[in-house]
PDB file of C-alpha atoms in Angstrom:
ATOM      1  CA  MET F   1      83.497  50.342 127.951  1.00  0.00           C
ATOM      2  CA  LYS F   2      83.377  47.924 125.026  1.00  0.00           C
ATOM      3  CA  ILE F   3      84.593  44.427 125.735  1.00  0.00           C
ATOM      4  CA  LEU F   4      83.553  41.832 123.194  1.00  0.00           C
ATOM      5  CA  LEU F   5      85.096  38.432 123.705  1.00  0.00           C
ATOM      6  CA  GLY F   6      85.397  35.557 121.290  1.00  0.00           C
ATOM      7  CA  LEU F   7      86.542  34.926 117.773  1.00  0.00           C
ATOM      8  CA  VAL F   8      88.163  37.581 115.598  1.00  0.00           C
ATOM      9  CA  LEU F   9      89.492  37.057 112.083  1.00  0.00           C
ATOM     10  CA  PHE F  10      92.185  39.164 110.445  1.00  0.00           C
ATOM     11  CA  ALA F  11      93.068  39.014 106.751  1.00  0.00           C
ATOM     12  CA  LYS F  12      96.821  39.099 106.136  1.00  0.00           C
ATOM     13  CA  ASN F  13      96.528  40.728 102.711  1.00  0.00           C
ATOM     14  CA  GLU F  14      94.043  42.547 100.463  1.00  0.00           C
ATOM     15  CA  TYR F  15      93.254  39.496  98.320  1.00  0.00           C
ATOM     16  CA  ILE F  16      92.213  37.442 101.359  1.00  0.00           C
ATOM     17  CA  GLN F  17      90.252  40.381 102.741  1.00  0.00           C
ATOM     18  CA  GLU F  18      88.372  40.718  99.448  1.00  0.00           C
ATOM     19  CA  CYS F  19      87.600  36.982  99.505  1.00  0.00           C
ATOM     20  CA  PHE F  20      86.071  37.303 102.980  1.00  0.00           C
ATOM     21  CA  ILE F  21      84.084  40.389 101.971  1.00  0.00           C
ATOM     22  CA  ASN F  22      82.664  38.483  98.997  1.00  0.00           C
ATOM     23  CA  GLN F  23      81.774  35.532 101.234  1.00  0.00           C
ATOM     24  CA  MET F  24      79.943  37.904 103.571  1.00  0.00           C
ATOM     25  CA  LYS F  25      77.922  39.190 100.615  1.00  0.00           C
ATOM     26  CA  THR F  26      77.040  35.676  99.417  1.00  0.00           C
ATOM     27  CA  GLY F  27      76.288  34.309 102.887  1.00  0.00           C
ATOM     28  CA  ASP F  28      79.209  31.856 102.919  1.00  0.00           C
ATOM     29  CA  PHE F  29      80.842  33.694 105.845  1.00  0.00           C
ATOM     30  CA  LYS F  30      78.772  33.266 109.003  1.00  0.00           C
ATOM     31  CA  LYS F  31      79.259  34.785 112.442  1.00  0.00           C
ATOM     32  CA  GLU F  32      77.222  33.660 115.425  1.00  0.00           C
ATOM     33  CA  TYR F  33      77.023  35.303 118.814  1.00  0.00           C
ATOM     34  CA  ILE F  34      75.704  34.388 122.226  1.00  0.00           C
ATOM     35  CA  SER F  35      74.108  37.285 124.068  1.00  0.00           C
ATOM     36  CA  VAL F  36      72.423  37.679 127.423  1.00  0.00           C
ATOM     37  CA  VAL F  37      69.519  40.096 127.188  1.00  0.00           C
ATOM     38  CA  GLU F  38      66.956  41.533 129.553  1.00  0.00           C
ATOM     39  CA  GLY F  39      63.511  40.005 129.843  1.00  0.00           C
ATOM     40  CA  PHE F  40      61.649  36.966 128.600  1.00  0.00           C
ATOM     41  CA  PHE F  41      60.357  36.680 125.036  1.00  0.00           C
ATOM     42  CA  ASP F  42      56.732  35.904 124.172  1.00  0.00           C
ATOM     43  CA  ASP F  43      56.289  32.337 122.931  1.00  0.00           C
ATOM     44  CA  ILE F  44      55.665  33.490 119.351  1.00  0.00           C
ATOM     45  CA  ASN F  45      58.844  35.611 119.377  1.00  0.00           C
ATOM     46  CA  LYS F  46      61.401  33.083 120.674  1.00  0.00           C
ATOM     47  CA  LYS F  47      62.865  32.830 117.181  1.00  0.00           C
ATOM     48  CA  GLY F  48      62.824  35.562 114.593  1.00  0.00           C
ATOM     49  CA  THR F  49      64.478  38.030 112.295  1.00  0.00           C
ATOM     50  CA  ILE F  50      65.014  41.721 112.877  1.00  0.00           C
ATOM     51  CA  ASN F  51      65.177  43.471 109.518  1.00  0.00           C
ATOM     52  CA  LYS F  52      65.586  47.128 110.418  1.00  0.00           C
ATOM     53  CA  PRO F  53      68.031  49.621 108.884  1.00  0.00           C
ATOM     54  CA  ILE F  54      70.690  51.136 111.141  1.00  0.00           C
ATOM     55  CA  SER F  55      72.388  54.523 110.966  1.00  0.00           C
ATOM     56  CA  ARG F  56      74.519  56.720 113.175  1.00  0.00           C
ATOM     57  CA  LYS F  57      72.401  58.548 115.745  1.00  0.00           C
ATOM     58  CA  GLN F  58      72.181  62.264 115.071  1.00  0.00           C
ATOM     59  CA  ASN F  59      74.750  64.295 117.040  1.00  0.00           C
ATOM     60  CA  SER F  60      76.670  61.179 118.136  1.00  0.00           C
ATOM     61  CA  ILE F  61      79.924  59.747 116.848  1.00  0.00           C
ATOM     62  CA  ILE F  62      79.384  56.447 118.661  1.00  0.00           C
ATOM     63  CA  GLU F  63      75.714  55.588 119.104  1.00  0.00           C
ATOM     64  CA  ARG F  64      73.639  53.961 116.358  1.00  0.00           C
ATOM     65  CA  CYS F  65      69.876  53.652 115.976  1.00  0.00           C
ATOM     66  CA  VAL F  66      67.187  52.040 113.858  1.00  0.00           C
ATOM     67  CA  ASP F  67      66.432  54.561 111.118  1.00  0.00           C
ATOM     68  CA  ASP F  68      64.405  54.114 107.925  1.00  0.00           C
ATOM     69  CA  ASN F  69      67.150  55.996 106.050  1.00  0.00           C
ATOM     70  CA  GLY F  70      69.905  53.777 107.481  1.00  0.00           C
ATOM     71  CA  ASP F  71      71.842  50.856 106.039  1.00  0.00           C
ATOM     72  CA  TYR F  72      70.151  47.507 105.414  1.00  0.00           C
ATOM     73  CA  SER F  73      70.687  45.406 108.574  1.00  0.00           C
ATOM     74  CA  VAL F  74      69.430  41.898 109.376  1.00  0.00           C
ATOM     75  CA  THR F  75      69.859  39.916 112.601  1.00  0.00           C
ATOM     76  CA  HIS F  76      68.419  36.421 113.046  1.00  0.00           C
ATOM     77  CA  TYR F  77      67.904  35.374 116.663  1.00  0.00           C
ATOM     78  CA  GLU F  78      66.819  32.378 118.698  1.00  0.00           C
ATOM     79  CA  VAL F  79      66.175  32.187 122.436  1.00  0.00           C
ATOM     80  CA  LEU F  80      68.187  29.279 123.832  1.00  0.00           C
ATOM     81  CA  LYS F  81      67.262  29.576 127.495  1.00  0.00           C
ATOM     82  CA  GLU F  82      65.443  31.814 129.948  1.00  0.00           C
ATOM     83  CA  ASN F  83      66.423  32.328 133.556  1.00  0.00           C
ATOM     84  CA  LYS F  84      66.027  34.635 136.543  1.00  0.00           C
ATOM     85  CA  ILE F  85      69.114  36.090 138.194  1.00  0.00           C
ATOM     86  CA  ASP F  86      68.504  38.162 141.350  1.00  0.00           C
ATOM     87  CA  ASN F  87      64.809  38.411 140.341  1.00  0.00           C
ATOM     88  CA  THR F  88      65.831  39.813 136.962  1.00  0.00           C
ATOM     89  CA  PRO F  89      64.398  37.914 133.984  1.00  0.00           C
ATOM     90  CA  ILE F  90      67.063  37.233 131.367  1.00  0.00           C
ATOM     91  CA  SER F  91      67.250  35.339 128.097  1.00  0.00           C
ATOM     92  CA  ILE F  92      70.223  33.626 126.488  1.00  0.00           C
ATOM     93  CA  VAL F  93      69.951  34.430 122.787  1.00  0.00           C
ATOM     94  CA  LYS F  94      71.892  33.180 119.776  1.00  0.00           C
ATOM     95  CA  CYS F  95      72.268  35.904 117.143  1.00  0.00           C
ATOM     96  CA  VAL F  96      73.336  35.264 113.565  1.00  0.00           C
ATOM     97  CA  LEU F  97      74.285  38.263 111.481  1.00  0.00           C
ATOM     98  CA  GLU F  98      73.257  38.500 107.864  1.00  0.00           C
ATOM     99  CA  THR F  99      74.883  41.929 107.701  1.00  0.00           C
ATOM    100  CA  GLY F 100      77.637  43.324 109.888  1.00  0.00           C
ATOM    101  CA  ARG F 101      76.817  46.869 110.925  1.00  0.00           C
ATOM    102  CA  THR F 102      78.461  48.648 113.833  1.00  0.00           C
ATOM    103  CA  HIS F 103      76.601  47.798 117.078  1.00  0.00           C
ATOM    104  CA  GLN F 104      74.070  45.783 115.052  1.00  0.00           C
ATOM    105  CA  ILE F 105      73.140  43.205 117.698  1.00  0.00           C
ATOM    106  CA  ARG F 106      73.111  45.825 120.436  1.00  0.00           C
ATOM    107  CA  VAL F 107      70.854  48.163 118.433  1.00  0.00           C
ATOM    108  CA  HIS F 108      68.484  45.450 117.207  1.00  0.00           C
ATOM    109  CA  MET F 109      68.058  43.790 120.616  1.00  0.00           C
ATOM    110  CA  SER F 110      67.422  47.148 122.262  1.00  0.00           C
ATOM    111  CA  TYR F 111      64.952  48.018 119.490  1.00  0.00           C
ATOM    112  CA  ILE F 112      62.815  44.969 120.386  1.00  0.00           C
ATOM    113  CA  ASN F 113      63.018  45.929 124.090  1.00  0.00           C
ATOM    114  CA  HIS F 114      65.588  43.288 125.053  1.00  0.00           C
ATOM    115  CA  PRO F 115      68.844  45.232 125.539  1.00  0.00           C
ATOM    116  CA  LEU F 116      72.042  43.341 126.289  1.00  0.00           C
ATOM    117  CA  LEU F 117      72.941  43.088 129.951  1.00  0.00           C
ATOM    118  CA  GLY F 118      75.773  45.469 130.749  1.00  0.00           C
ATOM    119  CA  ASP F 119      75.153  47.663 127.693  1.00  0.00           C
ATOM    120  CA  ASP F 120      74.636  51.090 129.206  1.00  0.00           C
ATOM    121  CA  LEU F 121      74.737  52.811 125.787  1.00  0.00           C
ATOM    122  CA  TYR F 122      71.555  51.039 124.648  1.00  0.00           C
ATOM    123  CA  GLY F 123      69.680  50.751 127.939  1.00  0.00           C
ATOM    124  CA  GLY F 124      71.037  47.509 129.369  1.00  0.00           C
ATOM    125  CA  ASN F 125      71.121  46.713 133.085  1.00  0.00           C
ATOM    126  CA  THR F 126      74.679  47.113 134.417  1.00  0.00           C
ATOM    127  CA  ASN F 127      74.047  45.601 137.869  1.00  0.00           C
ATOM    128  CA  LEU F 128      74.625  41.964 136.871  1.00  0.00           C
ATOM    129  CA  ILE F 129      77.658  42.361 134.589  1.00  0.00           C
ATOM    130  CA  LYS F 130      80.000  45.269 133.969  1.00  0.00           C
ATOM    131  CA  ARG F 131      80.457  44.704 130.234  1.00  0.00           C
ATOM    132  CA  GLN F 132      78.183  43.974 127.301  1.00  0.00           C
ATOM    133  CA  ALA F 133      76.943  40.403 127.582  1.00  0.00           C
ATOM    134  CA  LEU F 134      77.953  39.501 124.040  1.00  0.00           C
ATOM    135  CA  HIS F 135      80.288  36.754 122.865  1.00  0.00           C
ATOM    136  CA  SER F 136      81.422  35.959 119.323  1.00  0.00           C
ATOM    137  CA  TYR F 137      81.306  32.177 119.653  1.00  0.00           C
ATOM    138  CA  LYS F 138      81.206  30.695 116.149  1.00  0.00           C
ATOM    139  CA  MET F 139      82.674  31.625 112.790  1.00  0.00           C
ATOM    140  CA  SER F 140      82.323  29.631 109.569  1.00  0.00           C
ATOM    141  CA  PHE F 141      83.731  30.356 106.126  1.00  0.00           C
ATOM    142  CA  ILE F 142      85.371  28.826 103.076  1.00  0.00           C
ATOM    143  CA  HIS F 143      89.162  28.955 103.100  1.00  0.00           C
ATOM    144  CA  PRO F 144      90.062  31.484 100.371  1.00  0.00           C
ATOM    145  CA  VAL F 145      92.936  29.403  98.960  1.00  0.00           C
ATOM    146  CA  PHE F 146      92.184  25.744  99.733  1.00  0.00           C
ATOM    147  CA  LYS F 147      88.373  26.073  99.373  1.00  0.00           C
ATOM    148  CA  GLN F 148      87.715  24.003 102.523  1.00  0.00           C
ATOM    149  CA  ASN F 149      84.727  24.698 104.761  1.00  0.00           C
ATOM    150  CA  LEU F 150      86.117  25.852 108.102  1.00  0.00           C
ATOM    151  CA  SER F 151      84.325  26.423 111.376  1.00  0.00           C
ATOM    152  CA  PHE F 152      85.713  27.701 114.683  1.00  0.00           C
ATOM    153  CA  ILE F 153      84.070  27.842 118.111  1.00  0.00           C
ATOM    154  CA  ALA F 154      85.200  29.801 121.183  1.00  0.00           C
ATOM    155  CA  SER F 155      84.081  28.628 124.621  1.00  0.00           C
ATOM    156  CA  ILE F 156      81.760  30.823 126.673  1.00  0.00           C
ATOM    157  CA  PRO F 157      83.699  33.032 129.123  1.00  0.00           C
ATOM    158  CA  LYS F 158      83.162  32.577 132.865  1.00  0.00           C
ATOM    159  CA  ASP F 159      81.381  35.886 133.398  1.00  0.00           C
ATOM    160  CA  LEU F 160      78.688  34.886 130.872  1.00  0.00           C
ATOM    161  CA  ASN F 161      78.608  31.248 131.891  1.00  0.00           C
ATOM    162  CA  VAL F 162      77.048  32.200 135.240  1.00  0.00           C
ATOM    163  CA  PHE F 163      73.869  33.191 133.357  1.00  0.00           C
ATOM    164  CA  MET F 164      73.579  29.828 131.620  1.00  0.00           C
TER     165      MET F 164
END
């Protein structure tokens, strides 16, 4: 079951959509996520970049994987906090997407052996939460018409807040 909470942006026409696509390419459109992942990170890996291409997993219409022949995919991450819940080590991680591939955060976090809690598709523990522990919390972009810098933040939902 896929339940991603947080901010979502819809373009009301093709011109606006094209503006947002261009901003994504230039880095002016930024999306940030809060995730809860399994395990603690080594001190030297508490902040980093995962630059690994992603493609559809062979014989699957849903699952993705890191694949040298896949699409360019970059996720920047930073560990905000570490905790233990029911003797399970967890980390609260901010993820910033440079690209926006399907399942990108889920695939990249699993690839570095820190799957999202609740993400059974990519090896996450489902005992502590029954959905993927991922929240789209911040979105920043330039208004396509008025050229103002805009930023929106969505509060952390209760089921993720218990891990904080």
